[in-house]
Each structure stands twice: as C-alpha cells, then as structure tokens.
Coordinates of C-alpha atoms in Angstrom, one line a residue:
Chain A
M1 CA 59.7 83.2 -89.6
I2 CA 58.9 79.6 -89.0
C3 CA 58.4 77.0 -91.7
E4 CA 54.7 76.7 -92.7
H5 CA 54.9 73.0 -93.1
C6 CA 56.7 71.5 -90.1
Q7 CA 56.2 74.6 -87.9
E8 CA 59.6 73.8 -86.3
R9 CA 62.5 75.0 -88.2
Q10 CA 63.4 78.5 -89.4
A11 CA 62.0 79.2 -92.9
T12 CA 64.7 80.1 -95.3
V13 CA 63.1 79.3 -98.7
T14 CA 60.3 81.3 -100.3
V15 CA 58.2 79.5 -102.9
T16 CA 56.2 81.8 -105.1
Q17 CA 53.3 80.2 -107.0
V18 CA 51.1 81.9 -109.6
V19 CA 47.8 80.1 -110.1
N20 CA 45.1 81.7 -112.3
G21 CA 46.8 85.1 -111.9
Q22 CA 46.7 84.7 -108.1
K23 CA 50.1 85.0 -106.5
S24 CA 50.7 83.1 -103.3
E25 CA 53.9 82.9 -101.3
K26 CA 54.8 80.1 -99.0
H27 CA 57.7 80.0 -96.6
Y28 CA 59.4 76.7 -95.9
C29 CA 62.6 75.5 -94.1
E30 CA 65.3 73.9 -96.2
V31 CA 64.3 70.3 -95.3
C32 CA 60.6 70.7 -96.2
A33 CA 61.4 72.8 -99.3
Q34 CA 63.6 70.0 -100.6
N35 CA 60.7 67.5 -100.3
F36 CA 58.3 69.8 -102.0
H37 CA 60.5 70.9 -104.9
P38 CA 59.3 69.3 -108.1
F39 CA 62.7 68.2 -109.1
N40 CA 63.9 67.5 -105.6
L41 CA 67.0 69.5 -106.3
D42 CA 69.9 69.6 -103.9
F43 CA 70.4 73.3 -104.4
H44 CA 72.7 74.0 -101.6
K45 CA 75.4 71.5 -102.1
E46 CA 77.8 72.4 -104.8
E47 CA 77.5 69.7 -107.4
Q48 CA 80.6 67.8 -108.1
I49 CA 80.4 66.2 -111.5
P50 CA 82.5 63.2 -112.0
I51 CA 84.9 63.5 -114.9
H52 CA 83.5 60.7 -117.0
Q53 CA 80.1 62.4 -116.8
L54 CA 81.7 65.5 -118.2
V55 CA 83.2 63.5 -121.0
S56 CA 79.9 61.9 -121.7
N57 CA 78.1 65.2 -121.6
L58 CA 80.7 66.6 -124.0
F59 CA 80.2 63.7 -126.4
G60 CA 76.4 64.0 -126.1
L61 CA 75.9 60.5 -124.8
P62 CA 73.5 59.4 -122.1
V63 CA 75.0 59.1 -118.6
W64 CA 74.5 56.2 -116.3
N65 CA 75.5 56.7 -112.8
S66 CA 78.2 54.1 -112.2
G67 CA 76.8 53.2 -108.8
T68 CA 73.2 52.5 -109.9
Q69 CA 74.5 50.7 -113.0
E70 CA 76.2 48.2 -110.9
K71 CA 73.2 47.6 -108.8
A72 CA 70.8 47.3 -111.7
P73 CA 72.6 45.9 -114.7
S74 CA 69.5 44.6 -116.3
T75 CA 68.1 48.0 -116.9
T76 CA 70.9 49.1 -119.2
K77 CA 72.0 47.1 -122.2
K78 CA 75.3 45.4 -121.5
S79 CA 77.8 46.9 -123.9
A80 CA 80.1 44.8 -125.9
E81 CA 83.5 44.0 -124.6
C82 CA 86.6 44.2 -126.9
P83 CA 87.8 40.6 -127.3
T84 CA 91.5 41.7 -127.4
C85 CA 91.8 44.0 -124.4
G86 CA 88.5 43.7 -122.5
F87 CA 87.6 47.4 -122.8
T88 CA 83.9 48.3 -122.9
F89 CA 82.6 51.5 -124.5
R90 CA 81.9 52.7 -120.9
K91 CA 85.5 52.2 -120.0
F92 CA 86.6 54.1 -123.0
L93 CA 84.4 57.0 -122.0
N94 CA 85.8 57.0 -118.5
E95 CA 89.5 56.8 -119.6
G96 CA 89.2 58.8 -122.8
K97 CA 91.4 56.3 -124.4
L98 CA 91.1 53.0 -126.2
G99 CA 92.8 49.8 -125.2
C100 CA 94.0 48.3 -128.5
P101 CA 93.7 48.7 -132.3
Q102 CA 90.9 46.1 -132.2
C103 CA 88.7 48.5 -130.2
Y104 CA 88.2 50.6 -133.3
E105 CA 86.4 47.6 -134.8
T106 CA 84.6 46.6 -131.7
F107 CA 83.2 50.0 -131.1
G108 CA 83.1 50.9 -134.8
K109 CA 79.4 52.0 -134.6
Q110 CA 79.6 54.2 -131.5
L111 CA 83.0 55.8 -132.2
P112 CA 81.9 58.1 -135.1
L113 CA 79.5 59.8 -132.6
V114 CA 82.4 60.7 -130.4
L115 CA 84.8 61.5 -133.2
S116 CA 82.4 63.9 -134.9
K117 CA 82.5 66.0 -131.7
I118 CA 86.3 66.3 -131.5
Q119 CA 87.5 65.9 -135.1
A120 CA 86.8 67.6 -138.4
G121 CA 85.2 64.4 -139.7
T122 CA 84.9 60.7 -139.1
T123 CA 86.8 59.4 -142.1
H124 CA 90.5 59.4 -142.7
S125 CA 91.6 61.3 -145.8
G126 CA 95.4 61.4 -145.5
K127 CA 98.4 59.1 -145.8
A128 CA 97.9 55.4 -145.9
P129 CA 100.6 52.6 -145.6
G130 CA 101.7 51.4 -149.0
K131 CA 100.3 54.3 -150.9
L132 CA 103.1 56.6 -151.4
K133 CA 101.9 60.1 -151.7
S134 CA 104.5 62.6 -152.5
N135 CA 105.2 65.7 -150.5
N136 CA 106.0 67.6 -153.6
E137 CA 102.5 68.8 -154.2
W138 CA 102.6 70.8 -151.0
I139 CA 105.9 72.3 -151.8
K140 CA 104.7 73.2 -155.3
K141 CA 101.7 75.0 -153.8
Q142 CA 104.0 76.8 -151.4
I143 CA 106.1 78.0 -154.3
E144 CA 103.1 79.3 -156.1
S145 CA 101.8 81.3 -153.1
T146 CA 105.3 82.7 -152.5
R147 CA 105.5 83.7 -156.1
E148 CA 102.2 85.7 -155.7
Q149 CA 103.6 87.4 -152.6
L150 CA 106.7 88.2 -154.6
Q151 CA 104.7 89.8 -157.4
L152 CA 102.9 91.9 -154.8
A153 CA 106.1 92.9 -153.1
I154 CA 107.5 94.0 -156.5
H155 CA 104.3 95.9 -157.3
E156 CA 104.5 97.7 -154.0
E157 CA 108.2 98.4 -154.5
R158 CA 109.2 96.5 -151.3
F159 CA 112.4 95.3 -152.9
E160 CA 114.0 94.0 -149.7
D161 CA 111.0 91.7 -149.1
A162 CA 111.0 90.7 -152.7
A163 CA 114.6 89.7 -152.5
E164 CA 113.9 87.5 -149.5
L165 CA 110.9 85.9 -151.2
R166 CA 113.0 85.2 -154.2
D167 CA 115.5 83.4 -152.1
E168 CA 112.8 81.4 -150.4
I169 CA 111.4 80.3 -153.8
R170 CA 114.9 79.3 -154.9
E171 CA 115.4 77.3 -151.7
M172 CA 112.1 75.5 -152.2
E173 CA 112.8 74.7 -155.8
R174 CA 116.1 73.2 -154.8
K175 CA 114.2 71.0 -152.3
L176 CA 111.8 69.9 -155.0
E177 CA 114.7 68.8 -157.2
R178 CA 116.0 66.7 -154.3
G179 CA 112.6 64.9 -154.1
G180 CA 110.9 67.0 -151.5
V181 CA 113.3 66.1 -148.8
D182 CA 116.2 68.0 -147.2
A183 CA 119.6 66.5 -147.9
P184 CA 120.8 65.0 -144.7
Chain B
M1 CA 126.5 57.7 -129.2
N2 CA 126.4 57.8 -125.4
L3 CA 123.8 59.6 -123.4
E4 CA 126.3 62.3 -122.4
H5 CA 126.2 63.6 -125.9
F6 CA 122.5 64.4 -125.5
L7 CA 122.8 65.9 -122.1
K8 CA 125.4 68.5 -122.8
S9 CA 124.5 72.0 -122.0
E10 CA 124.0 73.4 -125.4
A11 CA 121.0 74.4 -127.4
P12 CA 119.8 71.4 -129.3
G13 CA 120.0 71.2 -133.1
W14 CA 116.5 72.4 -133.6
M15 CA 117.2 75.6 -131.8
D16 CA 119.7 76.9 -134.3
V17 CA 119.0 80.4 -135.7
K18 CA 118.5 79.1 -139.3
G19 CA 115.1 78.8 -140.9
L20 CA 112.4 81.3 -141.7
E21 CA 110.9 84.0 -139.4
T22 CA 113.4 83.0 -136.7
D23 CA 112.8 86.3 -134.9
I24 CA 109.3 85.1 -134.0
V25 CA 109.1 81.4 -134.7
L26 CA 111.6 79.6 -132.6
S27 CA 111.0 76.1 -133.8
T28 CA 108.7 73.7 -135.7
R29 CA 107.8 70.3 -134.5
I30 CA 106.0 67.4 -136.3
R31 CA 104.8 64.4 -134.4
L32 CA 103.4 61.2 -135.9
A33 CA 101.6 58.7 -133.6
R34 CA 101.7 55.1 -134.8
N35 CA 100.8 51.7 -133.3
L36 CA 101.6 48.1 -134.2
K37 CA 98.9 45.7 -135.4
G38 CA 98.1 42.9 -133.0
Y39 CA 99.5 44.6 -129.9
R40 CA 97.5 46.3 -127.2
F41 CA 98.1 50.0 -126.6
P42 CA 100.5 50.9 -123.8
L43 CA 97.5 51.7 -121.6
S44 CA 96.6 48.1 -121.4
F45 CA 99.5 46.0 -122.6
T46 CA 101.6 43.6 -120.6
E47 CA 105.3 43.8 -119.8
N48 CA 105.9 41.1 -122.3
E49 CA 104.1 42.9 -125.1
A50 CA 105.9 46.1 -124.3
H51 CA 109.2 44.2 -124.6
Q52 CA 108.2 42.7 -128.0
V53 CA 107.1 46.1 -129.3
D54 CA 110.4 47.7 -128.1
G55 CA 112.4 45.0 -129.8
M56 CA 110.5 45.2 -133.1
I57 CA 110.9 48.9 -133.4
E58 CA 114.6 48.7 -132.5
E59 CA 115.1 46.1 -135.3
A60 CA 113.2 48.2 -137.8
L61 CA 115.2 51.3 -137.0
Q62 CA 118.5 49.3 -137.3
S63 CA 117.5 48.2 -140.8
I64 CA 116.8 51.7 -142.0
E65 CA 119.9 53.2 -140.5
S66 CA 122.4 54.7 -142.9
D67 CA 125.7 56.6 -142.5
A68 CA 123.7 59.9 -142.7
L69 CA 121.1 58.8 -140.2
K70 CA 122.1 57.0 -137.0
F71 CA 120.1 56.5 -133.9
S72 CA 121.1 56.0 -130.3
H73 CA 118.8 54.0 -128.1
F74 CA 118.1 54.7 -124.5
T75 CA 115.8 52.8 -122.1
V76 CA 113.9 55.1 -119.8
K77 CA 114.2 52.8 -116.8
E78 CA 118.0 52.8 -117.0
M79 CA 118.2 56.6 -116.9
P80 CA 118.5 58.5 -113.6
A81 CA 115.7 60.9 -112.9
L82 CA 117.7 64.0 -113.5
Q83 CA 118.9 62.9 -116.9
R84 CA 115.3 62.1 -117.9
Q85 CA 114.4 65.6 -116.9
V86 CA 117.1 67.1 -119.0
L87 CA 115.9 65.2 -122.0
V88 CA 112.3 66.5 -121.3
E89 CA 113.6 70.0 -121.1
K90 CA 115.3 69.6 -124.4
H91 CA 112.0 68.5 -125.8
L92 CA 113.6 65.2 -126.9
I93 CA 111.2 63.1 -124.8
S94 CA 107.8 63.9 -123.4
P95 CA 107.1 64.2 -119.6
L96 CA 104.8 61.1 -120.0
L97 CA 107.6 59.0 -121.4
A98 CA 110.0 60.1 -118.6
K99 CA 107.6 58.5 -116.1
K100 CA 107.1 55.2 -118.0
E101 CA 108.4 52.0 -116.5
K102 CA 107.2 49.3 -119.0
S103 CA 109.9 48.9 -121.6
A104 CA 109.7 52.5 -122.7
S105 CA 112.6 53.9 -124.6
V106 CA 113.7 56.6 -127.0
H107 CA 115.8 56.6 -130.2
L108 CA 117.6 59.9 -130.8
S109 CA 119.3 61.0 -134.0
N110 CA 122.8 62.3 -133.3
D111 CA 121.9 65.9 -134.3
E112 CA 118.8 65.7 -132.0
T113 CA 116.4 66.7 -134.7
I114 CA 114.6 63.3 -134.7
S115 CA 113.3 61.5 -131.6
I116 CA 111.4 58.3 -131.7
M117 CA 109.6 57.5 -128.5
V118 CA 108.6 53.9 -127.9
N119 CA 105.7 52.8 -125.7
E120 CA 104.6 56.3 -124.6
E121 CA 100.9 56.7 -125.1
D122 CA 101.2 54.9 -128.4
H123 CA 103.8 52.3 -129.5
L124 CA 105.6 54.8 -131.6
R125 CA 105.8 58.5 -131.6
I126 CA 108.0 59.9 -134.4
Q127 CA 109.1 63.5 -133.7
C128 CA 111.0 65.8 -136.0
L129 CA 112.2 69.2 -134.9
A130 CA 113.6 72.1 -136.9
P131 CA 114.5 75.7 -136.2
G132 CA 112.2 78.5 -137.5
L133 CA 109.0 78.1 -139.4
Q134 CA 109.5 75.0 -141.6
L135 CA 106.3 73.0 -141.6
A136 CA 106.6 71.5 -145.1
E137 CA 110.2 70.6 -144.7
T138 CA 109.9 69.1 -141.3
Y139 CA 106.9 67.1 -142.3
A140 CA 108.9 65.8 -145.3
N141 CA 111.5 64.5 -142.9
A142 CA 108.9 62.8 -140.8
F143 CA 107.1 61.5 -143.8
K144 CA 110.2 59.9 -145.2
L145 CA 111.1 58.2 -142.0
D146 CA 107.5 57.0 -141.4
S147 CA 107.4 55.5 -144.9
K148 CA 110.6 53.7 -144.4
L149 CA 109.5 52.3 -141.1
E150 CA 106.2 51.1 -142.4
E151 CA 108.1 48.7 -144.7
H152 CA 109.4 47.0 -141.6
L153 CA 106.6 47.4 -139.1
P154 CA 102.9 46.3 -139.3
Y155 CA 101.1 49.5 -138.6
A156 CA 97.7 49.4 -137.1
F157 CA 95.6 51.1 -139.8
N158 CA 92.0 51.1 -140.7
E159 CA 90.5 52.3 -144.0
S160 CA 87.9 54.6 -142.4
F161 CA 89.7 55.7 -139.2
G162 CA 93.2 55.9 -140.6
Y163 CA 96.2 55.3 -138.2
L164 CA 94.8 53.9 -135.0
T165 CA 95.9 55.5 -131.8
S166 CA 95.1 55.1 -128.1
C167 CA 93.5 58.5 -127.8
P168 CA 90.8 59.4 -130.3
T169 CA 92.3 62.9 -130.4
N170 CA 95.2 61.6 -132.4
V171 CA 93.5 59.0 -134.7
G172 CA 93.5 59.5 -138.5
T173 CA 96.7 61.1 -139.6
G174 CA 98.3 60.8 -136.1
L175 CA 99.8 64.2 -137.0
R176 CA 100.4 66.9 -134.6
A177 CA 102.3 69.9 -136.0
S178 CA 103.3 72.7 -133.8
V179 CA 105.2 76.0 -134.1
M180 CA 106.8 77.6 -131.1
M181 CA 106.4 81.4 -131.2
H182 CA 107.7 84.3 -129.2
L183 CA 104.9 86.8 -129.0
P184 CA 105.8 89.5 -126.5
A185 CA 104.1 92.4 -128.3
L186 CA 100.8 90.5 -128.7
T187 CA 101.0 89.6 -125.0
M188 CA 101.9 93.2 -123.9
S189 CA 99.0 94.6 -125.9
K190 CA 96.7 91.9 -124.5
Q191 CA 95.8 90.8 -128.0
I192 CA 96.9 87.3 -127.3
K193 CA 93.5 86.4 -125.7
I194 CA 91.7 87.2 -128.9
V195 CA 94.2 85.2 -130.9
T196 CA 93.7 82.2 -128.6
Q197 CA 90.0 82.4 -128.9
M198 CA 90.2 82.7 -132.7
L199 CA 92.5 79.7 -132.9
A200 CA 90.2 77.6 -130.8
R201 CA 87.5 78.2 -133.4
L202 CA 89.9 77.2 -136.2
G203 CA 90.6 73.9 -134.5
M204 CA 94.0 74.9 -133.2
V205 CA 95.4 74.9 -129.7
V206 CA 97.7 77.3 -127.9
R207 CA 99.9 76.0 -125.1
G208 CA 102.9 77.2 -123.1
I209 CA 106.4 76.3 -124.1
Y210 CA 106.6 73.3 -121.8
G211 CA 103.5 71.6 -123.2
E212 CA 100.0 71.1 -121.9
G213 CA 99.2 73.0 -118.7
S214 CA 102.4 75.1 -118.7
E215 CA 101.8 78.8 -118.8
N216 CA 103.1 81.3 -121.2
L217 CA 106.5 81.5 -119.6
G218 CA 108.7 84.0 -121.3
N219 CA 105.9 84.9 -123.8
I220 CA 106.5 81.8 -125.7
Y221 CA 103.5 79.9 -127.1
Q222 CA 103.1 76.6 -128.9
I223 CA 100.5 76.6 -131.5
S224 CA 99.3 73.2 -132.9
N225 CA 96.5 71.5 -134.8
Q226 CA 93.8 69.9 -132.7
V227 CA 92.1 68.0 -135.5
T228 CA 93.8 64.8 -136.9
L229 CA 90.8 63.1 -138.6
G230 CA 88.8 64.3 -141.6
K231 CA 91.6 66.5 -142.9
S232 CA 94.7 65.3 -144.9
E233 CA 98.2 66.0 -143.7
E234 CA 98.6 68.7 -146.4
E235 CA 95.4 70.5 -145.3
I236 CA 96.4 70.4 -141.6
L237 CA 99.9 71.8 -142.4
K238 CA 98.5 74.4 -144.8
D239 CA 96.0 75.7 -142.2
L240 CA 98.6 75.8 -139.5
Q241 CA 101.0 77.6 -141.8
E242 CA 98.4 80.2 -142.7
V243 CA 97.5 80.8 -139.0
A244 CA 101.2 81.1 -138.1
L245 CA 101.8 83.7 -140.9
Q246 CA 98.8 85.6 -139.7
I247 CA 100.0 85.7 -136.2
I248 CA 103.5 86.7 -137.3
K249 CA 102.0 89.6 -139.2
N250 CA 100.0 90.7 -136.1
E251 CA 103.0 90.4 -133.8
R252 CA 105.1 92.5 -136.2
G253 CA 102.3 95.1 -136.3
A254 CA 102.1 95.2 -132.6
R255 CA 105.8 95.5 -132.3
E256 CA 105.9 98.5 -134.6
A257 CA 103.1 100.2 -132.7
L258 CA 104.9 99.6 -129.4
L259 CA 108.1 101.0 -130.8
K260 CA 106.4 104.0 -132.3
N261 CA 104.5 104.9 -129.1
S262 CA 106.8 104.1 -126.3
R263 CA 110.4 103.7 -127.6
I264 CA 112.1 105.0 -124.5
I265 CA 110.0 102.8 -122.2
L266 CA 111.0 99.8 -124.2
E267 CA 114.6 100.7 -124.3
D268 CA 114.6 101.1 -120.5
R269 CA 112.8 97.8 -120.0
F270 CA 115.1 95.8 -122.4
N271 CA 118.3 97.2 -120.9
R272 CA 117.1 96.7 -117.3
S273 CA 116.3 93.1 -118.2
L274 CA 119.8 92.7 -119.7
G275 CA 121.3 94.2 -116.6
T276 CA 119.4 91.8 -114.4
L277 CA 120.5 88.8 -116.5
K278 CA 124.1 89.9 -116.4
Y279 CA 124.4 90.8 -112.7
A280 CA 121.6 89.3 -110.6
R281 CA 122.6 86.8 -108.0
I282 CA 119.2 85.1 -107.5
M283 CA 116.9 84.2 -110.4
T284 CA 113.7 82.3 -110.4
S285 CA 112.8 80.6 -113.7
E286 CA 109.9 83.0 -114.1
E287 CA 112.0 86.1 -113.8
A288 CA 114.7 84.6 -116.0
A289 CA 112.2 83.7 -118.7
A290 CA 110.7 87.2 -118.6
C291 CA 114.1 88.9 -118.8
L292 CA 115.2 86.7 -121.7
S293 CA 112.0 87.5 -123.5
N294 CA 112.6 91.2 -123.1
V295 CA 116.2 91.0 -124.3
R296 CA 115.1 88.9 -127.2
L297 CA 112.6 91.5 -128.2
G298 CA 115.3 94.1 -127.8
V299 CA 117.6 92.2 -130.1
D300 CA 114.8 91.8 -132.7
M301 CA 114.0 95.5 -132.6
G302 CA 117.6 96.5 -133.0
I303 CA 117.7 98.1 -129.6
I304 CA 120.1 95.6 -128.0
R305 CA 123.0 94.7 -130.3
E306 CA 125.6 92.9 -128.2
V307 CA 123.7 89.6 -127.5
P308 CA 123.5 87.0 -130.3
L309 CA 120.2 85.2 -130.7
N310 CA 121.7 81.8 -130.4
V311 CA 122.9 82.7 -126.9
L312 CA 119.4 83.6 -126.0
N313 CA 118.0 80.4 -127.4
E314 CA 120.5 78.4 -125.4
C315 CA 119.7 80.3 -122.2
M316 CA 116.0 79.6 -122.7
I317 CA 116.7 75.9 -122.5
L318 CA 119.3 76.2 -119.7
I319 CA 117.2 78.1 -117.2
Q320 CA 115.0 75.0 -116.7
P321 CA 115.4 73.2 -113.3
G322 CA 116.9 70.0 -114.8
F323 CA 119.6 71.8 -116.6
V324 CA 120.5 74.0 -113.7
Q325 CA 120.9 71.0 -111.5
Q326 CA 123.0 69.2 -114.2
Y327 CA 125.2 72.3 -114.3
A328 CA 125.6 72.3 -110.6
G329 CA 126.3 68.5 -110.8
T330 CA 123.9 67.7 -108.0
T331 CA 120.2 67.9 -107.0
L332 CA 119.3 71.2 -105.5
Q333 CA 116.5 72.8 -103.5
A334 CA 114.5 75.5 -105.2
G335 CA 116.4 78.3 -103.5
E336 CA 119.8 76.9 -104.4
R337 CA 118.6 76.4 -108.0
D338 CA 117.8 80.1 -108.3
M339 CA 121.4 80.9 -107.3
Y340 CA 122.9 78.5 -109.7
R341 CA 120.5 79.8 -112.4
A342 CA 121.7 83.3 -111.9
K343 CA 125.3 82.2 -112.1
L344 CA 124.7 80.2 -115.3
L345 CA 123.1 83.2 -116.9
R346 CA 125.9 85.5 -115.9
E347 CA 128.4 83.2 -117.4
K348 CA 126.5 82.9 -120.7
L349 CA 125.8 86.6 -121.1
N350 CA 129.1 88.0 -120.0
L351 CA 131.0 85.6 -122.1
N352 CA 131.7 88.1 -124.9
N353 CA 132.7 91.0 -122.7
H354 CA 135.1 89.6 -120.3
K355 CA 136.2 86.1 -121.0
L356 CA 139.2 86.4 -118.7
N357 CA 137.3 87.1 -115.6
D358 CA 135.1 84.1 -116.0
K359 CA 137.1 81.7 -113.9
G360 CA 137.9 84.1 -111.2
E361 CA 134.2 84.8 -110.6
E362 CA 133.3 81.4 -109.5
R363 CA 134.9 81.7 -106.1
Y364 CA 132.6 84.1 -104.4
D365 CA 129.5 83.1 -106.3
V366 CA 128.0 80.1 -104.5

C-alpha cells in the first residue's frame, strides 16, 4: 500500500479515527504520519533519557532541556548560585551531589523537596555536636527485649537458647557498667 | 605502624569468629560521614583546601590518641596500586578513596577495626568494623570517636539538616550501618528476591559483599540502611537490627528445611566443594566463592567438621585479585591469578592435614 498523503512512500502506519461512531482508517508512511501525529512523537527511535532528566523525574521537578536552556535563558528563571562553590541547583540535580556545606543554606528552600523523596523526613532528629546523648538508652532497650525473649524461651522450655540469652544479657549489662562502650 | 602490618595475608580483626550469630552474620560496619565547616566538599575543593583538611584531621586525631588507641596514617598517592587494592579488599578503604589523588589519606587503628578516610566523598568518613552482629556496640565505638573528634574539629552541621554531606543520601545522621550476611539457604530456595523487595520497602538496601554493584558472590549480602535523615541513630540501628534478626530467622528456617528434605544432596555438594578447594589447580574467584560458601554452610550444619570457621573467613578475603597478586609477589594476568588462587586455597585448607608436605608441594605447582 502507498501512503495516502504523499502517494510516494510505502505506507507503514495505520491511523484509526472514530468520529461520531464512524470509524475511518488512513494509511500513511512514516514521514507523513510523524507530521500528522498530534504529539509529533518520534516513536521509532528508542528514547535515550539523559541521566539528569532521570534524576529530575525521580525528584518530581520540572525538566529543562539543557540545550534549549542555554539558547533561551530568559524563559527560565536564573537559579541562585552558591557563593562559596558556585554550584547552582541545576548542577546539583545533574551531579546528584552538593559542592559545599554552604549549599544547604543557598538551596535551603528547594532541598526539602528532593530530600522528602529519598529520606524518611526533611528534619534531622539525631545526634548533634555538643549535645552528648548517651548510647546507654539503646543498650537498655536491647536488654529489655532480650529479657522478653529469655522469658519466652524458658516458657517454651528451650533451655539452651535461654542460657545463651542469659549470657547475652550479662554481657550487655557489663557494657552498660562501662559506660556503653567496649573496653579497648 | 608501617603499611606492611595492614597488608599481611590474614583475616582482619573484624573477621574474627567472636560476636553474635557468627554463623550467619559475618560482620557489622558503622560509617559516619562528616565534613568541616568552611571547606568545600571534595567534589569541588582545591588542592590547597584538601591539604588543609588533611592536616586538620591528622592533628585532631593525634590529640585524641591514647595508648589504647593509636592510628597509622597513609597517603593514598604514595601507595602503589596493588597495595591500595589490598586495603580495598580488606574493606579498610573504599574503592573511591583508592582512586583519589587530591590529598586523600586514611588513618587505620592497629587492630584494623577503625578506619578514618580523609577526603573521600566527604572530608571525613569514620568507619568501625566488628565481627558478628554487634550494631549497638559498634555504633558505641563510632559514637565515642566522633564525639572526641568534634571537640577538635569544626563539623559542618545545620539544625534542620543535621550533619551536612556532599550527597543528600547521607545528610542528617551521616550514618550508614551495615551487616554482612551469609545467606545460602535463602539464595538456594530463591527466597532472597522476596527479602530484597521487602527490604527496599523498609528503606534498606541489599548489596553484594564488595559494595555497590557487586553481585552476591559466595551468597554474601550486605544489608544497610538507606535513610539517614528524619530518623535518629537509635531508630536506624533498631530497625536494621530487627530486619537482620528476621532474616537470620528465615535463613535458619530455610536451612532446616533443606537439611530435612535433601540431606544427602547437601552432603554431596558440601564435600565436593571441599574437595575442589583442596585439590583444584585452577580457581576463578566466582568458583572459589561458591565453594567457600558451600563449605561454610556444611560447617554450620555440622556436616563438615574438619575446617575451622576462621580459616574460611580468611579464605574469603584472600581469594580476591589483589591478595592473590600480593601472595604471588607480582602483578598477574587473570589466568595466572586463577592458578595462584588455587594454590593459596590448597595451602590454607590442607594446613591441618599435612603440614609437612606444604613446602614440597610448591615445586610443581606453578
């Protein structure tokens, strides 16, 4: 079959249209079909997505093609540059890494968006310099849960396990006495 | 201590057979990522900044050193490629650090349980290793060291983002905790895929023994937390501990089922593997890792009795290309490495049986 539009090339694409319940079929060649297609999709070439685009997609942020962005900088807002290392938010998205500690302030508004996708939250809740938080709490909890296991083992008459658990508890208690840290 | 101390062909301190659940959990690793205020991250800093950071960290470490805790300092640039590789294979430095040129260095404690990498992806990477499942204990060591260091170093810290790191996947606690597990029964029964999927949902990652990208060579998996921000250190460790215990339980269950259903097949497989290790003349690292995994499982199940676990731990480290070449004393092509690897394994595994023959064997081996 020959393309209905150009009447030259072999028709390889069938376009089916349903208008008011009337079905019509048209046969076009690849070249013409591409021009007619509403989205102008390049459906034969395998799309190769650049990695930064993947990262941006992953983080749910809008993507600007780096090529067009350079040509038309006026259309997109120029993002702030980190004063210490010269990183822009775009560069961060491309590299996946930040340039300096200052970046966290420079991009303080955009970063939570990214962090919420890859982390459990956007605010730190752990150790902080100067604030000494003891590790003892964690060992105490461990001892408690091991005690429960021990009771269960005794209840189920698994005495070998129980003996092991008892030794574990003793070892942990010894550690607690030494201040939560193994003697070197 | 000189570099030779850290290059010797022995299992490192963290590969001892002490600790909990050592039949399944080989080791525990805690890593803290830290950076210094006012210096750009290694990704964008200058040679001069790198040098200053290196100097500051060295000074800080010197001031916290005691008789019980001593560090040896090595500059990456000054190490020959093969020695760097051996340190990577011992998990004392990361592959990334081994490639660094700009004033990258490492401080190692003499028992090899602490390694402090300087100017890797972050200015400071504190790593503590321990045998078996010891998350709380190992973290306590790292915590203590970190707290001492922060008295001497201006850490980059921000109230809302926590410890600032070059990669947003480490920001917050900067803590990555991992347990290295030998999971042959879960692998054999194909349950490992389900486990991996489940872990991903819980914010944990499963990797091969040799870090990102490496496959499950020898049925060894490294399970670690993915999330570093929004959870406290205690929560991260608790979650990982629970996951690890659950996996141990499943692995034990799978082992029992295997033993019950196909004991003779297993006995055959384990002993064949032991035979291969003891007598083969050519060994790729894949085959060696597979055989070592089988023998290890055989030992755990009480089917193989003559091989001590620490010998197996040692062999797991020694079969890596860097160690094989160090053993040969020269760089080798892949084919030659396989021959030396086989020789090395024969020596290690036949040690108990015929100590006298050991020296005589070498003549016709290579």
